[in-house]
Coordinates of C-alpha atoms in Angstrom, one line a residue:
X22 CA 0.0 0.0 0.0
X23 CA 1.4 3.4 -0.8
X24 CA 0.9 6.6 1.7
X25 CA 2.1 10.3 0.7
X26 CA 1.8 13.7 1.0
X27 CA 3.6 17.0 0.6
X28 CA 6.8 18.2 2.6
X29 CA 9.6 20.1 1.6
X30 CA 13.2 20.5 2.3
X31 CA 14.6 23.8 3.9
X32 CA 18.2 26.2 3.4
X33 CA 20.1 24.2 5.5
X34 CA 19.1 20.9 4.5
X35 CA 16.4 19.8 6.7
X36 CA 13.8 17.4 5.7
X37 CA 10.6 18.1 6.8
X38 CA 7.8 14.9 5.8
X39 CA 4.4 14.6 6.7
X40 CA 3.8 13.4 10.3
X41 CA 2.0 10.1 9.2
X42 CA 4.1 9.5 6.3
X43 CA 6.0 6.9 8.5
X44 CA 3.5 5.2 10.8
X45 CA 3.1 2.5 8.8
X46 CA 6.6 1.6 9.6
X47 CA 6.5 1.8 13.1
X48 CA 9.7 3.5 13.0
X49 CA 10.9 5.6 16.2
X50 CA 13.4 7.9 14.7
X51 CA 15.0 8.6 17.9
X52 CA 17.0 5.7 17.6
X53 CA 16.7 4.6 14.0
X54 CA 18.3 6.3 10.7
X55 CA 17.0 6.1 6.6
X56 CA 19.4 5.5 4.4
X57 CA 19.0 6.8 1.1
X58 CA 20.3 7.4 -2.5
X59 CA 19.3 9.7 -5.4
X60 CA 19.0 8.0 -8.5
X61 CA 19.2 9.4 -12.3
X62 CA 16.8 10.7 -14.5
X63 CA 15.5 8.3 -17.1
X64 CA 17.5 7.7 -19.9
X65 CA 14.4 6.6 -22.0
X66 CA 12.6 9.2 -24.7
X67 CA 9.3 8.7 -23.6
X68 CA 10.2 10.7 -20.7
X69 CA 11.7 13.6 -22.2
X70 CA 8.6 15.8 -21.4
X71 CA 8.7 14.9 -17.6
X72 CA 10.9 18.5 -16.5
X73 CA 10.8 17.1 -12.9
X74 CA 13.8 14.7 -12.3
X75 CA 15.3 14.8 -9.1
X76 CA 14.4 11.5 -7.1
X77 CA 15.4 10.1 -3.9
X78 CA 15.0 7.0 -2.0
X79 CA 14.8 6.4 1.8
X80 CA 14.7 3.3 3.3
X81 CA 15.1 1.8 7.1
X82 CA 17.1 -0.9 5.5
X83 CA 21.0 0.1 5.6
X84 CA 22.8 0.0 1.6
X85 CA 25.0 -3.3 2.2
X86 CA 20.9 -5.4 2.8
X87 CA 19.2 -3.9 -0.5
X88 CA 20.5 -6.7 -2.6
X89 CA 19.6 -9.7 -0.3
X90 CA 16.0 -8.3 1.5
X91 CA 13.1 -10.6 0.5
X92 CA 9.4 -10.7 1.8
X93 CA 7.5 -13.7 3.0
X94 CA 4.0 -13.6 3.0
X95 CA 2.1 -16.5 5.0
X96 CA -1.6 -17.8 5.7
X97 CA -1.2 -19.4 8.9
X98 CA -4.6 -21.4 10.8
X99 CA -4.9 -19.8 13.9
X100 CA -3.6 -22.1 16.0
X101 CA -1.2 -22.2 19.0
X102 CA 2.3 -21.8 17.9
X103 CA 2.1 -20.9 14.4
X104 CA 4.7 -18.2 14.4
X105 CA 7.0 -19.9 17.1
X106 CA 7.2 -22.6 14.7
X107 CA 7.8 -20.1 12.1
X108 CA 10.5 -18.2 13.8
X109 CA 12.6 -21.3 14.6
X110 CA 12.2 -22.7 11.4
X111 CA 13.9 -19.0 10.2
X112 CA 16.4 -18.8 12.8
X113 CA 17.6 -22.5 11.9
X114 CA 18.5 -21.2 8.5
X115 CA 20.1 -17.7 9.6
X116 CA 17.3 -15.7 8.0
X117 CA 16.3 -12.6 10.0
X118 CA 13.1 -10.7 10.4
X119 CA 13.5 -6.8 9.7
X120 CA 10.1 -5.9 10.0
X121 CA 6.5 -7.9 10.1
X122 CA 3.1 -7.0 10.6
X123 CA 0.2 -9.8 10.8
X124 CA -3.6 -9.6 10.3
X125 CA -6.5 -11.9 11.2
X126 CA -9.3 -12.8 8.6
X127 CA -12.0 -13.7 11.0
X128 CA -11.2 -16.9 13.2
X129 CA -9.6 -19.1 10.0
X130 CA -6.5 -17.6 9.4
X131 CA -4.2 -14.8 9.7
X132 CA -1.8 -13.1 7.1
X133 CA 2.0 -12.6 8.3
X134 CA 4.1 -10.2 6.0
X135 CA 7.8 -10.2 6.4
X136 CA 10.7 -8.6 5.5
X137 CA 13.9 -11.2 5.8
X138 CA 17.2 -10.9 5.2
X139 CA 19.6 -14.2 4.4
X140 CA 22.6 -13.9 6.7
X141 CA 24.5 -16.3 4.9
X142 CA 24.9 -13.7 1.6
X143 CA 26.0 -10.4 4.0
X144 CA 29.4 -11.5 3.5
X145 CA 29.2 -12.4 -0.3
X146 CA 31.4 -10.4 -2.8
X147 CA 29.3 -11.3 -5.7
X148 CA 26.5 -8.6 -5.6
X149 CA 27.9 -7.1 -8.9
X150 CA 26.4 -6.2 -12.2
X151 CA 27.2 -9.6 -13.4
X152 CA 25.0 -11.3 -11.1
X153 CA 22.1 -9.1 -11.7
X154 CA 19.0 -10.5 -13.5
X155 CA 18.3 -7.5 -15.6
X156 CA 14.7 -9.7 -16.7
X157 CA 13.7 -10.1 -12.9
X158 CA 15.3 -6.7 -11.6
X159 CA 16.7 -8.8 -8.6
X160 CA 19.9 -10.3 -7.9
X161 CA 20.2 -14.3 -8.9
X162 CA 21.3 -15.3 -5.5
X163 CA 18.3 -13.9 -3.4
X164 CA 15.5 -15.6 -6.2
X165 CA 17.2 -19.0 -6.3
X166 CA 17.3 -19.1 -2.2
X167 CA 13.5 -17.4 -1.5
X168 CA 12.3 -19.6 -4.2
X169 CA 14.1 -22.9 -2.0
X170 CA 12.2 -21.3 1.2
X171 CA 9.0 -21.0 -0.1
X172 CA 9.2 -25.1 -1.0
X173 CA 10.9 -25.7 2.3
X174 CA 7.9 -24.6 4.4
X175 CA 5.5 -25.8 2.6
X176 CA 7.2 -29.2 2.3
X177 CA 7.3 -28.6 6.8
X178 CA 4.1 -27.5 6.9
X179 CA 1.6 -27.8 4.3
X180 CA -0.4 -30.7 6.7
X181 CA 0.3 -28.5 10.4
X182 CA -0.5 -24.6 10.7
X183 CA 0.0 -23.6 7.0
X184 CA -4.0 -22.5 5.6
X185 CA -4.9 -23.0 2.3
X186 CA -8.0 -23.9 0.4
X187 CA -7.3 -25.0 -3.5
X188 CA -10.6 -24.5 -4.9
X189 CA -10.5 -20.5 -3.9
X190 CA -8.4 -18.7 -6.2
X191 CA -7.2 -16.0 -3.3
X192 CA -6.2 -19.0 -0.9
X193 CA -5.2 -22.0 -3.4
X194 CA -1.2 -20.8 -1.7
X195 CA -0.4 -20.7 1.9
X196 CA 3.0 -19.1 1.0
X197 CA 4.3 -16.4 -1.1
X198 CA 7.8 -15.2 -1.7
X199 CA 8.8 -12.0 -3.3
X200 CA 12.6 -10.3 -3.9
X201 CA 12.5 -6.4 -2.8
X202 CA 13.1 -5.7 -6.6
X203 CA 12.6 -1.8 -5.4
X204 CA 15.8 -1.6 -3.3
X205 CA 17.4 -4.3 -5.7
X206 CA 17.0 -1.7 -8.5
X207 CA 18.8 1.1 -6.2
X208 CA 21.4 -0.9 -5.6
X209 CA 21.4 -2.0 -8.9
X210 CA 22.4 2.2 -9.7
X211 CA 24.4 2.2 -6.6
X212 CA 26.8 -0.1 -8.8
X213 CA 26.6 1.5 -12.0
X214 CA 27.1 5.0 -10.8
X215 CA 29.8 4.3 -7.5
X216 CA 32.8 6.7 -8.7
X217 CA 30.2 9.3 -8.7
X218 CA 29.5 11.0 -5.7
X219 CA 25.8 12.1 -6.3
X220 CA 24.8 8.8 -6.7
X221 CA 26.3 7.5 -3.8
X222 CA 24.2 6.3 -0.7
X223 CA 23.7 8.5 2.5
X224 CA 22.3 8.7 6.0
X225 CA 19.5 11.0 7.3
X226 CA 18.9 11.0 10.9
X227 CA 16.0 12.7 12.7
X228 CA 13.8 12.9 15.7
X229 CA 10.1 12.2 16.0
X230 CA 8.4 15.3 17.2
X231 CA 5.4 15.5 16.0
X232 CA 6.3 15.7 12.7
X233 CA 9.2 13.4 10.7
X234 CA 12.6 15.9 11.4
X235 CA 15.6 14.9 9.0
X236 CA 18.9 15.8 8.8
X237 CA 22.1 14.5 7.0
X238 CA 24.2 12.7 9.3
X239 CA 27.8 14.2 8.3
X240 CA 26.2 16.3 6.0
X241 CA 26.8 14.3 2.8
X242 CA 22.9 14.6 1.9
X243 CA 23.4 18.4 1.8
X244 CA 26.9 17.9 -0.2
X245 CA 24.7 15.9 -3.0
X246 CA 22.2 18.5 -3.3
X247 CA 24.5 21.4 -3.5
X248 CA 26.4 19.2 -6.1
X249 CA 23.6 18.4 -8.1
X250 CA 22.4 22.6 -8.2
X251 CA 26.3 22.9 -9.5
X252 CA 25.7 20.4 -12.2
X253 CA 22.7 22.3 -13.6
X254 CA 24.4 25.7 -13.3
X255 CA 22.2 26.5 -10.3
X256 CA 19.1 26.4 -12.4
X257 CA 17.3 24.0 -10.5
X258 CA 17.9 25.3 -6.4
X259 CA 16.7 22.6 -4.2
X260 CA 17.6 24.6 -0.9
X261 CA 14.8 25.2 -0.1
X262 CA 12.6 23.0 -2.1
X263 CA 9.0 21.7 -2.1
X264 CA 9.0 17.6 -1.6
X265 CA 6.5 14.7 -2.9
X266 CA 6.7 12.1 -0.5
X267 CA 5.3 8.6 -1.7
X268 CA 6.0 5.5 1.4
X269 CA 5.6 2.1 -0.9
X270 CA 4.6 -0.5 2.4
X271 CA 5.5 -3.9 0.5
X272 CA 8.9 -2.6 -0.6
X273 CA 10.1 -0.7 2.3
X274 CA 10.7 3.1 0.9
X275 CA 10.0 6.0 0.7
X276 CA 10.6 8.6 -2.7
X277 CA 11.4 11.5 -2.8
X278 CA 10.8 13.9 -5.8
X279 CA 12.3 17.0 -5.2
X280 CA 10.4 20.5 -6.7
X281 CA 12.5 23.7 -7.3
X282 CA 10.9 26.7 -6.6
X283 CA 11.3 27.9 -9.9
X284 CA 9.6 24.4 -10.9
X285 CA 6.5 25.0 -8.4
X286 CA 5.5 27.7 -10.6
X287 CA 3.8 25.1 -12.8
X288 CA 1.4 23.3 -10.0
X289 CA -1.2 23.9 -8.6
X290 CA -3.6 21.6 -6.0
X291 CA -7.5 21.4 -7.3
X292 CA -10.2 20.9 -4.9
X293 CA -13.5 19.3 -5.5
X294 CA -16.1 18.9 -3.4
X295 CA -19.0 17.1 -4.0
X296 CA -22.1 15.8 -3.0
X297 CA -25.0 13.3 -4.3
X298 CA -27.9 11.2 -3.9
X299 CA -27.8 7.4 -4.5
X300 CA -24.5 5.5 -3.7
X301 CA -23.2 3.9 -5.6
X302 CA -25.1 2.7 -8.3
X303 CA -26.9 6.0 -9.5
X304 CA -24.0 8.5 -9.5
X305 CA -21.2 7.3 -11.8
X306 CA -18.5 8.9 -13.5
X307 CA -17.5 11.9 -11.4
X308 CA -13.8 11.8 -11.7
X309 CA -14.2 10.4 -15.4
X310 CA -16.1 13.6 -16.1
X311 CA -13.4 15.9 -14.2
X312 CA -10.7 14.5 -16.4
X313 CA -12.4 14.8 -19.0
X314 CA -12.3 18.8 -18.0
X315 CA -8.7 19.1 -17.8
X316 CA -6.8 19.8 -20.7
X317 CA -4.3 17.4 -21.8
X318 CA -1.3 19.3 -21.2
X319 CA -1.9 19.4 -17.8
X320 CA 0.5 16.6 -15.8
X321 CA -1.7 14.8 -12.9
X322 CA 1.1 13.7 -10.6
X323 CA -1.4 12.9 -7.7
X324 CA -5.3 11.9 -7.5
X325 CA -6.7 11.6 -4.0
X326 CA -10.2 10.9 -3.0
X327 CA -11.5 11.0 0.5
X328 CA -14.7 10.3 1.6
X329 CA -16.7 12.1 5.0
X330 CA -20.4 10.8 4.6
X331 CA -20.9 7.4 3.1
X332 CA -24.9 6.3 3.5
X333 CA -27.0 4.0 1.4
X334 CA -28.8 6.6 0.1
X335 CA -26.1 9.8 0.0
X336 CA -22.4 10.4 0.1
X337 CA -20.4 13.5 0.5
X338 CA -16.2 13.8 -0.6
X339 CA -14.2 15.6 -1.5
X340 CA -11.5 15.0 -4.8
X341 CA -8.0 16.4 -4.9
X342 CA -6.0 16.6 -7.9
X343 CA -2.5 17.5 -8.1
X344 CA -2.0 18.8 -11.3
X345 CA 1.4 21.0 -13.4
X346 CA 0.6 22.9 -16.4
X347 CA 3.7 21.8 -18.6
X348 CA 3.0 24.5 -21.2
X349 CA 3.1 27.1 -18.2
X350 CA 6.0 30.0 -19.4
X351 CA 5.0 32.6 -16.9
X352 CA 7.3 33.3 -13.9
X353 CA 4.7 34.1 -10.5
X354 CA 2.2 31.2 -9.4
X355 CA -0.8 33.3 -9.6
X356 CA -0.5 33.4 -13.2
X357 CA -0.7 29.6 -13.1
X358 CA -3.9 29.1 -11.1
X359 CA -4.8 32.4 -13.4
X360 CA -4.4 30.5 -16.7
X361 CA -6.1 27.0 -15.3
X362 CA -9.2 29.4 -14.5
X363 CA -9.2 30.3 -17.7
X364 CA -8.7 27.2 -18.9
X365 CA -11.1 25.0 -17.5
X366 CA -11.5 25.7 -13.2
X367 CA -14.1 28.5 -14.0
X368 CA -16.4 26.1 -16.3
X369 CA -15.8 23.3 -14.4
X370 CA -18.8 23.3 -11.8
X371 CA -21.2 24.1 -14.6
X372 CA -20.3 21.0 -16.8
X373 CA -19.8 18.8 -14.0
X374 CA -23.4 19.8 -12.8
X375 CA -25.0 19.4 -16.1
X376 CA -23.3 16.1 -16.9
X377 CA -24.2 14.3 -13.8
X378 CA -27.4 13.8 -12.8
X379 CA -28.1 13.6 -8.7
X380 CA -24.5 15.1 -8.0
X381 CA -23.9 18.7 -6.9
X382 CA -20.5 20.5 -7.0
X383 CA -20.4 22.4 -3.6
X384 CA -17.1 23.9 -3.6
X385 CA -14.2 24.1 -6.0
X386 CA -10.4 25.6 -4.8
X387 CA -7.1 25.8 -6.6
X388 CA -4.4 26.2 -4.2
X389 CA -0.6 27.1 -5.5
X390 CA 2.0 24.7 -4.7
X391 CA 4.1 27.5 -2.9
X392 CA 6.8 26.8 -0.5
X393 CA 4.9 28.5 2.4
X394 CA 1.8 25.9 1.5
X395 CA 4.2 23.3 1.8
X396 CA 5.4 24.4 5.6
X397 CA 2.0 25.3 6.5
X398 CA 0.4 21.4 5.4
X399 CA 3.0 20.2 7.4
X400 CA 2.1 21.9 10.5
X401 CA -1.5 22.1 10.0
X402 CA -1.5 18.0 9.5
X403 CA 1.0 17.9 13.2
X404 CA -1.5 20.1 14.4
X405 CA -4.5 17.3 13.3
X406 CA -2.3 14.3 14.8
X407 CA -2.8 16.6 18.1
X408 CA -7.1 16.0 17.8
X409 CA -8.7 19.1 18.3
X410 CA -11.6 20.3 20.7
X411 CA -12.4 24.0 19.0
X412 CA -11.5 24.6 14.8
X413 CA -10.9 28.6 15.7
X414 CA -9.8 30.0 18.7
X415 CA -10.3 33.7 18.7
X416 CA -7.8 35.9 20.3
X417 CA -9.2 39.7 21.4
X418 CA -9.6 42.2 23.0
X419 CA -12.3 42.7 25.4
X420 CA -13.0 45.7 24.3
X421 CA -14.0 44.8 20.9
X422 CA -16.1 42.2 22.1
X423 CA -19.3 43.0 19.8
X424 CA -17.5 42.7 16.5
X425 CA -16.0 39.3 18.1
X426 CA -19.3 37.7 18.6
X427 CA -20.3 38.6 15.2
X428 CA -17.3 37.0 13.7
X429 CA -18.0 33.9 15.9
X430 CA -22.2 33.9 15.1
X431 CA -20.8 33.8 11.2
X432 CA -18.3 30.5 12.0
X433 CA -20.6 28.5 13.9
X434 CA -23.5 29.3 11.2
X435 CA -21.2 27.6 9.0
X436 CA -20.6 24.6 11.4
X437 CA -17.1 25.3 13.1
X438 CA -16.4 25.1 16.3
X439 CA -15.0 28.1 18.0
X440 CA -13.4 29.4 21.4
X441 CA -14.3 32.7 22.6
X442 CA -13.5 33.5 26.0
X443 CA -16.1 36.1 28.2
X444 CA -13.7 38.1 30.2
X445 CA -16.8 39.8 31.9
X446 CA -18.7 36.7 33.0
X447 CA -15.6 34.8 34.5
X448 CA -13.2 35.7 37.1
X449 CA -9.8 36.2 36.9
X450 CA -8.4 33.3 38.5
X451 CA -9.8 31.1 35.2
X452 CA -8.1 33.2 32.8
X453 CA -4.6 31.5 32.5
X454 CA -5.8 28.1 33.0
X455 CA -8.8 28.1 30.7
X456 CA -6.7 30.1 27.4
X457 CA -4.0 27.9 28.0
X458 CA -6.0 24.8 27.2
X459 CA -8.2 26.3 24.8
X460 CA -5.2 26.9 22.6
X461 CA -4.0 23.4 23.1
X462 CA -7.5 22.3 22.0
X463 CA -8.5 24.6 18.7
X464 CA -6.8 24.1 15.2
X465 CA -6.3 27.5 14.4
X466 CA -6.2 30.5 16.0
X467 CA -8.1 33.8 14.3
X468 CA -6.1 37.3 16.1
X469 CA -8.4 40.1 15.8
X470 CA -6.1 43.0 15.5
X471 CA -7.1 46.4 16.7
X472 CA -6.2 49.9 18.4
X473 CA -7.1 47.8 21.1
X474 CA -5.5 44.6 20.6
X475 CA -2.1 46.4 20.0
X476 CA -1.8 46.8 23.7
X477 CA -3.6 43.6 25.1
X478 CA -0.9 41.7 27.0
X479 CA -3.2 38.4 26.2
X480 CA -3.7 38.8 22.6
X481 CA 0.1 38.9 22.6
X482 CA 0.7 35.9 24.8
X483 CA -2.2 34.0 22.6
X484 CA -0.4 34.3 19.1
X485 CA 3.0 34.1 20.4
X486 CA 1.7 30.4 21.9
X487 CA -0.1 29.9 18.5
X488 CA 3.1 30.4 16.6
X489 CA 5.2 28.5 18.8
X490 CA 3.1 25.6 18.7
X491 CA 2.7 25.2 14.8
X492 CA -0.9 26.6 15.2
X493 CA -2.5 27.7 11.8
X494 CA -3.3 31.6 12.5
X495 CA -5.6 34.2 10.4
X496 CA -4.9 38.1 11.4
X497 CA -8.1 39.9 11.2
X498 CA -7.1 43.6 10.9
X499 CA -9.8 46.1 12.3
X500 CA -9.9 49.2 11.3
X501 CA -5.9 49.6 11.4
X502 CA -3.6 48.6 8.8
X503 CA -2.0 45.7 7.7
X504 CA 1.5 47.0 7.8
X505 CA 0.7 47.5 12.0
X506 CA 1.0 43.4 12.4
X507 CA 3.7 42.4 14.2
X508 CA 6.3 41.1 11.8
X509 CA 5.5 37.7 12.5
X510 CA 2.0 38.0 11.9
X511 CA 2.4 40.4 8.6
X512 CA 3.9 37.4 6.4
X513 CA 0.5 35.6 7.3
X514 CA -2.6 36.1 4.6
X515 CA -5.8 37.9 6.8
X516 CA -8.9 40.0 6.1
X517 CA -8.9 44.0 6.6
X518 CA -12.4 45.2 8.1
X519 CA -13.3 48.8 7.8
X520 CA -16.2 49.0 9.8
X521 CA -18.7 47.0 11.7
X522 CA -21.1 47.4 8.9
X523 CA -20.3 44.8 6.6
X524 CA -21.5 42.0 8.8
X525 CA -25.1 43.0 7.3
X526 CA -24.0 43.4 3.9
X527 CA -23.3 39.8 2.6
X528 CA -21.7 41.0 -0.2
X529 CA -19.3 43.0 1.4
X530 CA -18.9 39.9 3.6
X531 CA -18.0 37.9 1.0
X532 CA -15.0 39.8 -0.2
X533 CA -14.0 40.6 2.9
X534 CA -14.2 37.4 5.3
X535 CA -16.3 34.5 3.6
X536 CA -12.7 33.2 1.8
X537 CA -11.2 33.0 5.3
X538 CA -14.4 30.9 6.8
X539 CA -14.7 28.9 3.5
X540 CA -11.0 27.7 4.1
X541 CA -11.6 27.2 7.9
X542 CA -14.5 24.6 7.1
X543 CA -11.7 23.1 4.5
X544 CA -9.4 23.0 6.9
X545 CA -11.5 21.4 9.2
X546 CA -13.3 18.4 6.6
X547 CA -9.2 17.9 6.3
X548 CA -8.8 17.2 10.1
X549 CA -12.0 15.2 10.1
X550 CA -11.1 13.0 7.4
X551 CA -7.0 12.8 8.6
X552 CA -8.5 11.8 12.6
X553 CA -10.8 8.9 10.6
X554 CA -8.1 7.7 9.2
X555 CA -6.4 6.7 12.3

C-alpha cells in the first residue's frame, strides 16, 4: 500500500515529511536512521517531457541489505504456535526478520508479512552487475534461495498450521515469496554509478516530534544536493525545495521527488467537493467527467479521494488533484492558477453539474503549490495528529467584544467550532488556565487586530503560543492597517475590516471574510477526514 503527502526540504538541508508518512513503519526515529540514495533521470525518450527529475529514495534498511532483502507472506490457521514454529524454522537457516506486521481474517486464518534478510549472503562479494538479473530486476542469488524457502515450508508445513484452500483462487497458496526488486533496483544504480558522488548512498537522521525531522548525518545529503544545483548551473535550487513524498509499504521506501521553486511555478492543487444522492449505483462517472475537463497538457502527478459521509442513500467527498501545467512559461504562481481558470476551473462546476445527474459541485479551490503551502500542510496535518476540541480559537480584546461575537455567530452558522472566552462573565483566576488549554484544544487560531489589541498583553501571549506551537493563525485587521502586524503576523494572509457594517451586507462579507471561513470549514473536513483515518 502506498501513503504520501507534501513536505519540503529547507536552506540548510532539513527534511521536513508529513507526520504520518511513516506510521506504517513503526519507525521511532529517535533511535533509527533512513538511508538513502538519489537515482538518475531516465534515460528513456518517452520521458523527455517529464521536466521534474530529481528522485530520492529512503529506506530503514542500511545500503549493504538492498540486494539480499526478501518478503514472505504467510496464511497461517490460527492455532497455538504458528509463528514460534515459524520463527525457529527461520532462525535455523540464519534468516532474520527486519520488519513484520500480521492480520487476522476472521477466526480461520491470519496473514504474516515479512521482510527477511539471508545472513548467509552479507558477506558475499558477488552482488555485482554480473549477477544481476536485468529480466527479474533482482539479484540471482536472493530468487534462487526465496524460491528454495517457499518449498521448504511448505514441504514442513503444508499438513500442520499452513492454511490454504485449492478451490478458492485467493487462498489455493499458503505461502508467497517476493525479492525487494525496489531496493534491488537502487542498488542495482548504486553499482553503475559508484565513482560518482551524487549517486552514492547516504544517512539522514531525525527525531520524532510531531512531525518526521531529517537531517544529514555528516552532511553528505546536503553535499549531493549542492552538487547536483552545481551540475545544472544552479538552475534548478533545491535549498529550499518543495517535496513529494510517496511510502511504498511492501517494498520498504519511501521517494522522494524534489520540486525547485522555480519548478513549483507550474502546480497547482484542485479541490472538488462534492455531494450526491444514490451511492453507488446512481451516480457514476465523477472523476471520469473531471478529467475529462482538464486539458491534456496538464500533468496529474497525484489523485486523492477521501470520503466524509458514506450512506445508502447519500455520500459527500471531497476530490484532490494535483495537477502541473507543462506549457506554463510565466514566472509568479498566480499566473498559473490564473491560466487554469481560464482554462477550465471556471467552467468546471457548470459542466460537471449538467453532466451528472443527482450530483452537486459544492465547492471548488485551486491552491498554489508554494513553499509556504508546503510548511503550513505540514504543520496544520501535526496540528491534526494533536485531535482538536475548537476549529478557531479567537484571540481579542475585550473591548472589541461585539465585533467578536459577530465574527464567531458567522463560524458556527457555518458549522465550526469556535473558542471565545467572556472576560466579563468569568473571574480572573480562570483566565490563564482556561486560554492555556483552549489553545491546546482549537486548530487554528483567528487574532483580531485592533487599536485595542495592539496593547492587550493576552492577545500577545495568545499568538506568540499559536506560533510556537505550529498553530494555523488568520490576522483579522480592524480598522488599522495591515503593515501594524507584528512582523511575525504580517507574512501571514488575513482579512482587513473597515467598519462594523459589513456584517449586514453579505456582499461586502464575502470579499472581505467569507474566503477565510470557507477555508476554515476546508481545513476542518481535512482534520476530520486525517483523525478517521487513524
Amino acid at each position: 500500500m502506498n501513503h504520501g503527502g507534501i513536505g519540503y526540504i529547507t536552506k540548510e538541508g532539513r527534511l521536513e515529511l508529513p507526520p504520518d508518512l511513516l506510521e506504517p513503519l513503526n519507525i521511532n526515529l529517535e533511535n533509527n536512521s533512513l538511508y538513502g540514495i538519489y537515482y538518475p533521470p531516465p534515460s528513456s525518450t518517452e520521458y523527455d517531457e517529464v521536466r521534474l527529475q530529481h528522485d530520492f529514495m529512503l529506506t530503514p534498511i542500511p545500503p549493504r541489505y538492498w540486494p539480499i532483502c526478501g518478503r514472505l507472506l504467510l496464511r497461517l490457521k490460527n492455532i497455538p504456535k504458528t509463528s514460534k514454529k515459524i520463527t525457529e524454522f527461520l532462525k535455523e537457516r540464519n534468516i532474520s526478520i527486519v520488519m513484520s506486521e500480521m492480520t487476522r481474517s476472521g477466526h480461520r486464518y491470519c496473514a504474516w508479512s515479512l521482510q527477511i534478510i539471508f545472513e548467509e549472503l552479507i558477506e558475499r562479494e558477488d552482488h555485482s552487475l554480473r549477477n544481476f538479473n536485468i529480466e527479474k530486476t533482482i539479484f540471482y542469488d536472493i530468487d534462487e534461495r526465496l524460491l528454495s524457502l517457499k518449498k521448504d515450508i511448505e514441504g514442513a508445513f503444508s499438513d500442520s498450521i499452513l492454511f490454504f484452500n485449492p478451490n478458492d483462487l485467493d487462498l489455493n497458496t499458503a505461502v508467497y515469496v517476493m525479492p525487494n526488486t525496489a531496493l534491488a533496483y537502487f542498488y542495482k544504480h548504486y553499482l553503475e554509478h559508484k565513482d560518482d558522488f551524487i549517486y552514492s548512498t547516504f544517512k539522514l537522521k531525525g527525531k520524532q516530534t510531531s512531525g518526521a525531522e531529517l537531517h544529514s548525518a555528516g552532511g553528505k545529503f546536503i553535499k549531493i544536493i549542492k552538487e547536483i544545483q552545481r551540475r545544472n548551473n544552479n538552475k534548478d535550487l533545491l535549498l529550499p525545495s518543495l517535496v513529494l513524498t510517496d511510502l511504498d509499504t511492501r517494498y520498504l521506501n519511501i521517494r522522494i521527488l524534489a520540486i525547485s521553486q522555480h519548478d513549483s511555478k507550474r502546480f497547482f492543487e484542485l479541490i472538488v467537493d462534492y455531494s450526491r444522492n444514490g451511492f453507488p449505483e446512481k451516480c457514476i462517472g465523477i472523476m471520469s467527467a473531471i478529467m475529462d475537463c482538464i486539458p491534456h497538457y496538464y500533468n496529474c502527478w497525484g489523485i486523492h479521494n477521501n470520503t466524509l459521509l458514506s450512506l445508502p442513500e447519500m455520500e459527500e467527498g471531497r476530490m484532490m488533484f494535483l495537477l502541473e501545467n507543462t506549457r506554463f512559461k510565466g514566472n509568479l504562481h498566480k499566473e498559473c492558477i490564473f491560466e487554469a481558470k481560464n482554462n477550465f476551473v471556471d467552467e468546471l462546476k457548470d459542466v460537471l453539474t449538467k453532466c451528472l445527474e443527482n450530483c452537486s459541485i459544492d465547492n471548488i479551490q485551486t491552491i498554489p503549490l508554494i513553499y509556504e503551502y508546503a510548511i503550513s500542510s505540514v504543520k496544520q496535518r501535526k496540528a491534526y495528529k494533536r485531535g482538536t476540541k475548537f476549529d478557531v480559537f479567537i484571540s481579542y480584546s475585550k473591548k472589541d467584544k461585539k465585533i467578536v461575537d459577530m465574527i464567531k455567530d458567522i463560524l458556527e452558522k457555518n458549522e465550526l467550532e469556535v473558542f471565545v472566552f467572556d472576560y466579563d462573565l468569568k473571574s480572573a483566576d480562570k483566565f490563564d488556565d482556561e486560554i492555556k488549554q483552549a489553545l491546546h484544544d482549537s486548530r487554528e487560531i483567528w487574532i483580531l487586530w485592533s487599536e485595542n489589541s495592539k496593547g492587550s498583553e493576552y492577545v500577545t501571549s495568545e499568538w506568540s503560543t499559536g506560533w510556537a506551537n505550529d498553530k494555523f493563525m488568520v490576522p483579522i485587521c480592524y480598522n488599522v492597517a495591515f503593515n501594524t502586524l507584528p512582523p511575525r503576523l504580517s507574512r501571514l494572509q488575513g482579512a482587513e475590516i473597515n467598519s462594523i457594517k459589513i456584517f449586514e451586507e453579505s456582499s461586502t462579507l464575502s470579499d472581505k471574510l467569507a474566503k477565510f471561513v470557507n477555508e476554515a470549514k476546508a481545513r476542518r473536513y481535512d482534520s476530520l477526514i486525517f483523525n478517521a483515518r487513524r
